[in-house]
Each structure stands twice: as C-alpha cells, then as structure tokens.
Coordinates of C-alpha atoms and ligand atoms in Angstrom, one line a residue:
M1 CA 14.2 4.9 -17.4
P2 CA 11.9 8.0 -16.8
A3 CA 8.8 6.7 -15.2
I4 CA 8.5 3.7 -12.9
V5 CA 5.6 2.5 -11.0
L6 CA 6.2 0.2 -7.9
V7 CA 3.0 -1.6 -6.7
G8 CA 2.3 -4.2 -3.9
A9 CA 1.6 -7.7 -5.6
Q10 CA -0.4 -9.1 -2.3
W11 CA -2.4 -7.7 0.3
G12 CA 0.0 -5.0 1.3
D13 CA 3.1 -4.7 3.8
E14 CA 5.3 -6.1 1.3
G15 CA 8.2 -4.0 2.0
K16 CA 7.3 -1.1 -0.6
G17 CA 8.6 1.3 1.7
K18 CA 12.2 -0.2 2.0
A19 CA 12.0 -0.8 -2.1
T20 CA 11.3 2.8 -2.6
D21 CA 13.8 4.1 -0.1
L22 CA 16.4 1.7 -1.8
L23 CA 15.5 3.6 -5.3
G24 CA 15.3 6.8 -3.8
S25 CA 18.9 7.8 -4.2
S26 CA 18.7 7.1 -8.1
V27 CA 15.4 9.0 -8.9
D28 CA 14.4 12.8 -8.7
Y29 CA 10.8 12.4 -7.6
V30 CA 8.9 9.6 -5.6
V31 CA 5.0 10.4 -5.9
K32 CA 2.3 8.9 -3.6
F33 CA -0.7 8.5 -6.0
N34 CA -3.4 6.7 -4.0
G35 CA -4.6 6.1 -0.5
G36 CA -3.9 8.1 2.4
N37 CA -2.6 7.4 6.1
N38 CA -3.9 4.0 5.9
A39 CA -0.7 2.9 4.5
G40 CA 2.2 2.1 6.7
H41 CA 5.7 1.8 5.3
T42 CA 8.6 1.3 7.7
V43 CA 12.1 2.2 6.4
V44 CA 15.3 1.2 8.2
I45 CA 18.3 3.3 7.5
G46 CA 21.3 2.1 9.6
E47 CA 20.0 2.4 13.2
E48 CA 17.3 4.6 12.6
K49 CA 13.7 3.3 11.8
Y50 CA 11.0 5.5 10.2
A51 CA 7.1 4.7 10.0
L52 CA 5.7 6.6 7.2
H53 CA 1.9 6.7 6.6
L54 CA 1.0 9.8 4.6
L55 CA 4.3 10.8 3.1
P56 CA 6.0 9.2 0.1
S57 CA 9.1 7.1 1.5
G58 CA 11.2 9.4 -1.1
I59 CA 11.1 12.0 1.8
L60 CA 14.0 10.4 3.5
T61 CA 16.5 10.8 0.4
P62 CA 18.1 14.2 0.4
G63 CA 17.8 15.5 -3.1
C64 CA 14.6 13.6 -4.1
T65 CA 11.1 15.6 -4.4
P66 CA 8.4 13.8 -2.6
V67 CA 5.1 14.6 -4.1
I68 CA 1.5 13.9 -2.8
A69 CA -0.4 13.6 -6.2
N70 CA -4.0 14.2 -7.0
G71 CA -5.1 10.6 -6.2
V72 CA -4.2 10.7 -2.6
V73 CA -6.7 11.8 0.2
V74 CA -5.1 13.7 2.7
D75 CA -5.3 13.9 6.5
L76 CA -4.0 17.6 7.2
G77 CA -3.5 16.9 10.9
V78 CA -1.5 13.7 10.0
L79 CA 0.4 15.2 7.3
I80 CA 1.8 18.3 9.6
E81 CA 2.4 15.7 12.5
E82 CA 4.6 13.7 10.2
L83 CA 6.4 16.5 8.8
D84 CA 7.3 17.8 12.2
G85 CA 8.1 14.2 13.5
L86 CA 10.8 14.1 10.7
E87 CA 11.9 17.8 10.9
A88 CA 12.7 16.8 14.7
R89 CA 14.9 13.9 13.6
G90 CA 16.9 16.1 11.2
V91 CA 15.0 15.2 7.8
D92 CA 14.7 17.9 5.4
T93 CA 11.2 18.1 4.4
S94 CA 10.9 21.4 2.6
S95 CA 10.7 20.0 -0.9
L96 CA 7.3 18.2 -0.5
L97 CA 4.6 18.9 -3.2
V98 CA 0.9 18.5 -2.8
S99 CA -1.4 18.6 -5.4
A100 CA -3.8 21.2 -5.4
N101 CA -6.5 18.5 -6.8
A102 CA -6.0 16.0 -3.9
H103 CA -8.9 15.5 -1.8
V104 CA -8.9 16.2 2.2
I105 CA -10.2 13.9 4.7
P106 CA -12.8 16.1 6.7
P107 CA -13.0 14.9 10.6
Y108 CA -16.6 13.7 9.9
N109 CA -15.3 11.0 7.8
R110 CA -13.0 9.7 10.1
V111 CA -16.0 9.4 12.5
L112 CA -18.3 7.8 9.8
D113 CA -15.5 5.3 9.2
K114 CA -15.4 4.2 12.5
V115 CA -19.2 4.2 13.5
T116 CA -20.0 2.2 10.0
E117 CA -17.6 -0.5 10.8
R118 CA -19.2 -0.9 14.4
F119 CA -22.5 -1.0 12.7
L120 CA -21.6 -3.5 10.3
G121 CA -20.4 -5.9 13.4
K122 CA -19.6 -9.1 11.9
R123 CA -19.9 -8.0 8.3
R124 CA -16.9 -5.3 9.0
L125 CA -14.3 -4.9 6.6
G126 CA -11.5 -4.4 9.0
T127 CA -10.7 -0.7 8.0
T128 CA -7.9 1.2 9.5
G129 CA -10.5 3.9 10.7
R130 CA -8.6 6.6 9.1
G131 CA -11.6 7.9 6.9
I132 CA -10.4 6.8 3.7
G133 CA -13.3 5.0 2.5
P134 CA -15.8 7.8 3.0
T135 CA -13.8 10.4 1.7
Y136 CA -13.2 8.6 -1.8
A137 CA -17.0 8.1 -1.8
D138 CA -17.5 11.7 -1.2
K139 CA -15.0 12.3 -4.3
M140 CA -17.0 9.9 -6.5
S141 CA -20.2 11.6 -5.2
R142 CA -18.8 14.9 -6.2
V143 CA -19.3 16.3 -2.5
G144 CA -15.7 16.0 -1.5
V145 CA -13.4 18.8 -0.3
R146 CA -10.3 19.3 -2.3
V147 CA -6.7 20.7 -1.1
Q148 CA -7.4 24.0 -3.4
D149 CA -10.7 24.6 -1.5
L150 CA -8.9 25.3 1.7
Y151 CA -7.6 28.7 0.0
D152 CA -11.3 30.0 -0.6
E153 CA -13.2 30.2 2.6
S154 CA -16.6 30.8 1.1
I155 CA -16.3 27.9 -1.2
L156 CA -14.9 25.7 1.6
R157 CA -18.0 26.6 3.9
Q158 CA -20.4 26.1 1.1
K159 CA -19.0 22.5 0.6
V160 CA -18.7 21.5 4.0
T161 CA -22.1 22.8 4.8
A162 CA -23.6 20.8 1.9
A163 CA -21.7 17.6 3.0
L164 CA -22.9 18.1 6.7
D165 CA -26.5 18.5 5.7
F166 CA -26.6 14.8 4.7
K167 CA -23.8 13.3 6.9
N168 CA -25.5 14.8 10.0
Q169 CA -28.6 13.0 9.0
V170 CA -26.7 9.8 8.6
L171 CA -24.8 10.2 12.0
A172 CA -27.6 11.2 14.0
K173 CA -30.6 9.1 12.4
I174 CA -28.7 6.0 11.8
Y175 CA -25.9 5.9 14.1
N176 CA -27.2 7.8 17.0
R177 CA -24.2 9.9 17.0
R178 CA -24.0 13.7 17.8
A179 CA -24.0 16.0 14.8
V180 CA -21.3 17.7 13.7
E181 CA -20.8 21.4 13.7
V182 CA -19.8 23.1 10.2
E183 CA -17.7 25.8 12.1
E184 CA -15.8 23.0 14.1
V185 CA -14.7 21.4 10.6
M186 CA -13.9 24.7 9.3
A187 CA -11.6 25.5 12.2
E188 CA -9.8 22.0 12.0
L189 CA -9.3 22.3 8.2
L190 CA -8.0 26.1 8.3
R191 CA -5.8 25.4 11.1
H192 CA -3.5 23.8 8.7
A193 CA -4.1 25.4 5.6
E194 CA -1.4 28.2 5.9
R195 CA 1.0 25.6 6.6
V196 CA 0.5 23.7 3.6
R197 CA -0.3 26.4 1.3
P198 CA 3.4 26.8 -0.2
M199 CA 3.6 23.1 -0.8
V200 CA 0.4 23.0 -3.0
T201 CA 0.8 23.0 -6.6
D202 CA -0.1 21.5 -10.0
T203 CA 1.6 18.4 -9.4
A204 CA 0.8 16.9 -12.7
L205 CA 2.4 19.8 -14.7
V206 CA 5.5 19.6 -12.4
L207 CA 5.9 15.9 -13.2
N208 CA 5.3 15.9 -16.8
Q209 CA 7.8 18.6 -17.2
A210 CA 10.4 16.7 -15.1
L211 CA 9.9 13.9 -17.5
D212 CA 10.0 16.1 -20.5
R213 CA 13.7 17.2 -19.0
G214 CA 14.8 13.5 -18.8
E215 CA 14.4 13.3 -15.1
T216 CA 13.2 10.1 -13.4
V217 CA 10.1 9.7 -11.5
L218 CA 9.1 6.8 -9.1
F219 CA 5.3 6.1 -8.5
E220 CA 5.0 4.5 -5.0
A221 CA 1.7 2.5 -4.6
G222 CA -0.1 2.5 -1.1
Q223 CA -2.0 -0.8 -0.3
A224 CA -1.8 -3.5 -3.2
T225 CA -3.1 -5.3 -6.0
L226 CA -5.7 -7.4 -3.9
L227 CA -6.9 -4.3 -1.8
D228 CA -7.3 -2.6 -5.2
V229 CA -11.0 -1.4 -5.5
D230 CA -11.2 -2.8 -9.1
H231 CA -8.8 -5.7 -9.0
G232 CA -9.0 -6.8 -5.4
T233 CA -11.1 -9.0 -3.3
Y234 CA -14.1 -6.4 -3.2
P235 CA -15.8 -5.6 -0.9
F236 CA -12.8 -6.5 1.3
V237 CA -10.6 -3.7 -0.3
T238 CA -9.4 -0.3 0.2
S239 CA -11.2 2.5 -1.8
S240 CA -8.5 3.4 -4.5
N241 CA -6.8 2.0 -7.3
A242 CA -3.3 0.7 -5.8
T243 CA -2.5 -1.1 -9.3
S244 CA -0.2 0.4 -11.6
G245 CA -3.0 2.1 -13.9
G246 CA -3.9 3.9 -10.5
A247 CA -0.5 5.9 -11.0
C248 CA -1.6 7.4 -14.3
T249 CA -5.0 8.7 -12.9
G250 CA -3.7 9.4 -9.6
S251 CA -1.0 11.6 -10.9
G252 CA -1.8 13.0 -14.4
V253 CA 1.0 11.3 -16.0
P254 CA -0.2 9.1 -19.0
P255 CA 0.2 5.6 -19.5
T256 CA 2.8 6.0 -22.6
R257 CA 5.3 7.7 -20.2
V258 CA 5.6 4.8 -17.7
D259 CA 8.4 2.3 -18.7
R260 CA 8.5 -0.2 -15.9
V261 CA 6.4 -1.6 -13.2
V262 CA 8.0 -3.1 -10.4
G263 CA 6.0 -5.6 -8.2
I264 CA 6.8 -6.3 -4.6
L265 CA 6.1 -9.9 -3.5
K266 CA 6.6 -11.2 0.0
A267 CA 8.1 -14.4 0.0
Y268 CA 5.0 -15.5 1.9
S269 CA 1.5 -13.9 2.3
T270 CA 0.2 -11.5 5.1
R271 CA -3.2 -9.6 5.3
V272 CA -4.5 -7.3 7.7
G273 CA -8.5 -7.0 8.1
E274 CA -11.0 -9.2 6.6
G275 CA -11.4 -11.1 3.7
P276 CA -10.7 -14.2 1.7
F277 CA -6.8 -15.5 2.0
P278 CA -6.7 -19.2 0.5
T279 CA -3.2 -20.0 2.1
E280 CA -3.8 -18.5 5.5
L281 CA -2.3 -20.7 8.0
D282 CA -3.8 -21.0 11.6
D283 CA -1.3 -23.2 12.9
E284 CA 2.4 -23.0 14.3
H285 CA 3.6 -22.3 10.8
G286 CA 1.6 -19.3 10.9
E287 CA 2.8 -18.3 14.1
F288 CA 6.3 -18.9 12.9
L289 CA 5.9 -16.4 10.0
R290 CA 4.3 -13.7 12.1
N291 CA 7.0 -14.1 14.8
Q292 CA 10.1 -14.4 12.5
G293 CA 8.6 -11.7 10.2
A294 CA 7.6 -9.3 12.7
E295 CA 4.2 -9.2 11.1
F296 CA 2.3 -6.6 13.2
G297 CA 0.6 -3.4 11.4
T298 CA 2.7 -0.4 11.0
T299 CA -0.8 1.7 11.2
T300 CA -3.0 -0.3 13.5
G301 CA -0.8 -2.7 15.2
R302 CA -3.0 -5.4 14.5
P303 CA -1.3 -9.0 14.2
R304 CA -1.1 -9.7 10.4
R305 CA -2.8 -12.7 9.1
C306 CA -0.1 -15.2 7.8
G307 CA 0.1 -17.9 5.1
W308 CA 2.2 -19.5 2.4
V309 CA 3.3 -17.7 -0.9
D310 CA 0.6 -17.7 -3.5
A311 CA 2.0 -17.8 -7.1
V312 CA -1.6 -17.7 -8.5
V313 CA -1.9 -14.3 -6.7
G314 CA 1.5 -13.1 -7.9
R315 CA 0.9 -14.0 -11.4
Y316 CA -2.6 -12.4 -11.4
A317 CA -0.7 -9.1 -9.8
Q318 CA 2.0 -9.7 -12.6
R319 CA -0.9 -9.5 -15.4
V320 CA -3.1 -6.7 -14.1
N321 CA -0.2 -4.4 -13.4
G322 CA 2.1 -5.3 -16.2
I323 CA 5.1 -6.0 -13.8
T324 CA 8.5 -6.0 -15.5
D325 CA 10.4 -6.7 -12.5
F326 CA 9.7 -8.6 -9.2
V327 CA 11.2 -7.7 -6.2
I328 CA 11.0 -10.8 -3.6
T329 CA 11.2 -9.4 0.0
K330 CA 11.8 -11.1 3.4
L331 CA 13.3 -14.2 2.1
D332 CA 15.1 -14.4 5.3
V333 CA 12.0 -14.9 7.3
L334 CA 11.6 -18.6 5.8
T335 CA 15.0 -19.6 7.0
G336 CA 14.7 -22.5 9.3
L337 CA 11.8 -24.2 7.8
E338 CA 12.2 -27.9 6.4
R339 CA 9.9 -27.5 3.5
V340 CA 8.4 -24.4 2.1
P341 CA 5.1 -25.0 0.4
V342 CA 4.2 -22.8 -2.5
C343 CA 0.4 -22.4 -3.7
V344 CA 0.4 -23.3 -7.6
G345 CA -3.5 -23.6 -7.9
Y346 CA -6.9 -23.9 -6.0
D347 CA -9.2 -26.8 -5.5
V348 CA -12.7 -25.5 -5.6
Q349 CA -15.2 -28.0 -4.8
G350 CA -13.1 -30.6 -7.1
T351 CA -12.4 -28.1 -9.8
R352 CA -8.9 -27.1 -10.3
H353 CA -8.2 -23.3 -10.9
D354 CA -4.9 -22.5 -12.3
E355 CA -5.8 -18.6 -12.4
M356 CA -8.0 -16.4 -10.1
P357 CA -11.4 -17.8 -10.0
V358 CA -14.0 -15.4 -12.2
N359 CA -16.4 -15.7 -9.4
Q360 CA -15.3 -14.4 -6.0
S361 CA -17.2 -17.0 -4.1
D362 CA -15.0 -19.4 -5.6
F363 CA -11.8 -17.7 -4.2
H364 CA -13.6 -17.7 -0.7
H365 CA -13.9 -21.5 -1.1
A366 CA -10.7 -22.1 -2.7
V367 CA -8.4 -24.9 -1.1
P368 CA -4.8 -24.3 -2.2
V369 CA -2.8 -26.8 -4.0
Y370 CA 0.6 -26.9 -2.9
E371 CA 4.0 -27.9 -4.3
E372 CA 6.4 -28.2 -1.3
L373 CA 10.2 -27.1 -2.1
P374 CA 13.1 -27.9 0.3
G375 CA 14.0 -25.4 2.8
W376 CA 17.3 -24.0 3.9
A377 CA 18.8 -23.6 7.5
E378 CA 21.8 -21.2 6.9
D379 CA 21.4 -17.2 7.8
I380 CA 21.0 -15.5 4.6
S381 CA 20.9 -12.0 5.8
G382 CA 24.7 -11.4 5.1
C383 CA 24.1 -12.6 1.5
R384 CA 24.6 -9.8 -1.2
T385 CA 24.7 -12.0 -4.4
F386 CA 22.3 -14.7 -5.7
E387 CA 25.1 -17.2 -5.9
E388 CA 25.8 -16.8 -2.2
L389 CA 22.3 -17.9 -1.1
P390 CA 21.8 -21.6 -0.3
D391 CA 21.1 -23.9 -3.2
N392 CA 17.2 -24.6 -1.9
A393 CA 16.9 -20.7 -1.3
Q394 CA 17.9 -20.3 -4.9
R395 CA 15.7 -22.9 -6.1
Y396 CA 12.9 -21.3 -4.3
V397 CA 13.4 -17.9 -5.9
L398 CA 13.8 -19.5 -9.3
R399 CA 10.7 -21.8 -9.0
L400 CA 8.7 -18.7 -7.9
E401 CA 10.1 -16.6 -11.0
E402 CA 8.9 -19.3 -13.3
L403 CA 5.4 -19.2 -11.6
I404 CA 4.9 -15.7 -11.5
G405 CA 5.9 -14.6 -15.0
A406 CA 8.4 -11.8 -14.7
R407 CA 11.9 -11.8 -13.5
V408 CA 13.0 -11.4 -9.9
S409 CA 15.4 -8.4 -10.0
A410 CA 16.1 -8.1 -6.4
I411 CA 15.5 -10.0 -3.2
G412 CA 15.3 -8.7 0.5
V413 CA 17.2 -10.6 3.1
G414 CA 16.6 -8.3 5.9
P415 CA 14.8 -4.9 6.7
G416 CA 17.9 -2.7 6.5
R417 CA 18.5 -0.4 3.3
D418 CA 21.8 -2.6 2.4
A419 CA 20.1 -6.1 3.1
T420 CA 19.4 -6.3 -0.6
I421 CA 20.6 -8.8 -3.4
Q422 CA 20.2 -7.2 -6.7
R423 CA 20.3 -9.5 -9.6
Y424 CA 19.3 -7.1 -12.4
P425 CA 19.1 -3.3 -12.4
L426 CA 15.6 -1.9 -11.7
L427 CA 16.6 1.4 -13.1
G428 CA 18.0 1.9 -16.6
Ligands
GDP501 P1 5.1 -1.8 2.9 O1 3.6 -1.1 3.5 O2 4.7 -2.4 1.8 O3 5.9 -0.6 2.8 O4 5.6 -2.6 4.3 P2 5.5 -2.4 5.7 O5 6.7 -1.5 6.1 O6 4.3 -2.2 6.3 O7 6.0 -3.9 6.1 C1 7.0 -4.4 5.8 C2 8.0 -4.9 7.0 O8 9.1 -5.8 6.8 C3 8.7 -3.6 7.7 O9 8.7 -3.8 9.0 C4 10.3 -3.6 6.9 O10 11.0 -3.2 7.9 C5 10.4 -5.1 6.7 N1 11.2 -5.8 5.7 C6 11.2 -5.0 4.5 N2 12.0 -6.1 3.4 C7 12.4 -6.9 4.3 C8 13.4 -8.0 4.4 O11 13.7 -8.3 3.2 N3 13.6 -8.9 5.2 C9 13.1 -8.5 6.6 N4 13.4 -9.6 7.5 N5 12.1 -7.6 7.0 C10 11.9 -6.7 5.7
IMO502 P1 0.1 -0.5 3.1 O1 0.6 0.7 2.1 C1 -2.3 -3.8 4.5 C2 -6.6 -2.7 4.4 C3 -7.4 -2.6 5.9 C4 -8.4 -3.3 5.5 C5 -8.9 -2.9 4.1 C6 -9.8 -1.4 4.0 O2 1.3 -0.6 4.3 O3 0.6 -1.8 2.2 P2 -9.1 1.1 4.7 O4 -8.8 1.9 5.9 O5 -7.9 1.4 3.4 O6 -10.5 1.6 4.0 O7 -9.1 -0.4 5.0 O8 -7.5 -2.4 3.6 N1 -5.4 -1.9 4.1 C7 -4.2 -2.2 4.4 N2 -3.6 -3.2 4.7 N3 -1.3 -2.8 4.2 C8 -1.9 -1.4 3.8 O9 -1.1 -0.2 3.2 C9 -3.4 -1.1 3.9 N4 -4.2 -0.3 3.8 C10 -5.4 -0.7 4.0 O10 -6.5 -3.5 6.7 O11 -8.7 -4.6 5.4
MG503 MG1 2.5 -1.4 5.3

C-alpha cells in the first residue's frame, strides 16, 4: 500500500494528528502538503502531549522521514521554534526535508492577514492570523517568495522589493499602517536561511523515488474538506486545497500512485472561525460537547463551535476525496447522552436536501433533519475491539457508516495513541 492520503472530513480538528501518529510507525514518510502553521495537531504519547503546527505529525516517530512539500507555506521562525522545542524534549528532527518550491510566509503577510480581518469587521473570516491567505494569494499572483529564493540574495531582494512596492501602498493608504522596510524583511528571512539549508531538496523526486522502491508514503492534510478553497464553504475557508487532490499538486506525487484515502470524521462536529454550520448547537448540548471534548483551538485557543454530526457533510467528504476508509474519532465524548442526533438531510425553506445544496445560500439557511439514535452511559475509553463497545455505540457507528458511504476502519475512544479500536487495517 504505497501512497495513502489522510484528510479531515469536516471543518478541521477531527484528530488527524493522532491518526497520523498512529500510522507513523508503519510508514516511511509523512508529508504535509497544504496549509502552514494555521494547523494545530495535538498528539498524546503516554504522558507526553505535543502540539504541532507546521511540522508533519510523523516527526514524532523515529525512523519516519517528515516532509514539508511544495504545497505548504512556511513561516521560517515558526519552523525553527518548533524544531528547537522538539529537540529540547528529546525528539530527533534531523531527517526533516523541506521542498525548495514551498513558499515562505514573509512578515508583511502576517501583518496583512491581521489588518485585513480588522478592516472587514463583521464580515471577517476569523482567520488564524498567521499570514496564510496573503501568502497563497502571492503564490497565485506570482509575487511569492519560495524557499529556494533564500539562497540567492539578489533574487530575494528583487522579489521582496517588488512585493513591498505594492503592499506598502496598501498598508499605508488603505490600512493606515506604517510601511515595511525591505531590509527588515531581508534580515528576518536570511536569519533562518542557513539553518534550513541542509533540509532543502527536491521533495517530489525524493517521494517518487521512495514509491519506486516500494516504500510507504502517508500524506497528512492540514485543515479539512469544508475548509478547502474549492470544495469548502467559500469564502469561509482556508486558502489551500485540503482535499485529497491537494496531496498530488501539493507534493508532485501523481494521482495514479495514490491507493487509499483515509477520512477522519469526528463523532460530532466542530468549527473554528466564521461560516455556515447547520448542526451548530447554542444550548447546553453544545456546551456539553465543548467541555467533554475539550474543544478549544490548538492554534489560537478559541472555543470551537460545536454541534451534532452531519452525515450529509460526511458523505460529501467521501465523494470529493474518494475516501476509502473512515476513522471516527472522539466517540468517547458522546458517552452519557441519552439520545444522539445524526443529521441526515436539510430542510431549506420547505425543500428537502439529501446532499449539499448547490447554492451556498441554501447551506446558510439549511435546517438539519435529524434521526435520533439511543445513547450509552458506559465508559468506552478502555474498549479496544468493536464488540466491546456498548450495543448503542456500535449502532451509532454502523448507522453513520451506512450514511457516509465508506467503511469505518478505526474508532477513537480517547486522546492517547493506544485509545483506538481497529476494525480493518488502514495499511496493507
Ligand atoms: P487535528 O487538527 O485534526 O489534528 O485535531 P486537533 O489535534 O486539533 O484536535 C483533536 C483533539 O482531540 C486533540 O486534542 C486530540 O488529542 C484529541 N483526540 C483525538 N482523538 C481523540 C479521541 O478519540 N477521543 C478523545 N477524547 N480525544 C481525541
Ligand atoms: P487543523 O489542521 C480548524 C480556519 C480558521 C478560519 C479559516 C481561515 O488543525 O484541522 P486561515 O488562517 O487558514 O486563513 O483561516 O480556516 N482554520 C482551521 N480551523 N482547524 C484548522 O487546522 C484550521 N486552519 C484554519 O479558523 O476560519
Ligand atoms: Mg487542529
């Protein structure tokens, strides 16, 4: 099973980090192909808890090579800080590879991300403020700075100067902010360049050659399907392709080499930031999910919006990603509920929708149609086989499986690496 893509099926924070870590010991490479330090993946190994933003979760597994591929946007300061933080905790990070074609997040894009959000006021997107959107915009506008540019000072200066000629006008004239100096930006970018240099390579070549040798490559998505710039709830999305197709463009590994797509689906729904969310709960059930599930952002600390699971979203994710296997995470969080609603369709002003509405305004007005399943009270965090789960928990998983259109191969019953029920092998 050489190339596997792992994606989020909802709005992020489904537990991709834990799932990647779980597979880490069985794969040779773990590749981050989209996004940047807007992601936040929490991995719990024994007593140790790691919060990763820019580094692929595979970095925690000895023998597994972590790769930051061309589709990622890299904040160099954050990269170094994360590497130093892990080294200080005894994690060997020396095998990290970084694509020469990945784009760099220059400091002015962090500033622009924040001032744009402030300027938008009520119309803001609720971004993470890490400069992600402006950096992808630069990439598409062909005024971005790539990792390889760090090693040619004259090209770097030309690119930064060209970008600032325009951006300083925007900063000063629209946002009333001070202009950014070219040399200030050069100094920040060059400060980290030498440290990163040994990691920089043609990662597309490395990965394709590894696949030629029969090695296993796992692609770990940041964000998720409904935050994808093409397939998500635009404009309330991130600025990259977080769906499985992004693994190919974001790494240079072609679709013909991808064998399996694993979708991570939380047993309920959460969303951080603005945008439509039909099953959102503003009542005590929402509070219950937030508290039981510790739903506070890994990156910004914001309380996550919570709601019931949405099978229409799950089915949509299955379709656009080609999900072959689902991992349902955080089933333990639902323990104690008398009844567990599952959204099976929407009512939009009297019209029933079984699939995501074509027009997004309809999604904004979608009223969930629920099927209520009986809950369970038993602690399930110690269950390690499907049969050990209480009957009603099994029923919940089986009903979801029926609705979302692919088998449920694993189930998370706690944050720890071992708190997982494996039903079918995810590899091999
Ligand atoms: P990611 O961004 O998709 O990697 O997810 P996050 O790490 O942002 O959020 C998922 C949170 O849920 C983390 O704190 C995980 O430690 C935790 N988690 C993952 N799987 C499970 C599970 O099955 N049960 C419980 N209770 N927590 C889990
Ligand atoms: P992981 O990988 C949840 C959201 C932000 C905002 C929108 C755009 O941990 O699942 P951006 O800074 O990317 O321009 O913000 O996307 N967002 C996430 N929400 N999990 C994430 O990553 C997210 N990354 C971005 O809250 O609504
Ligand atoms: Mg997260």
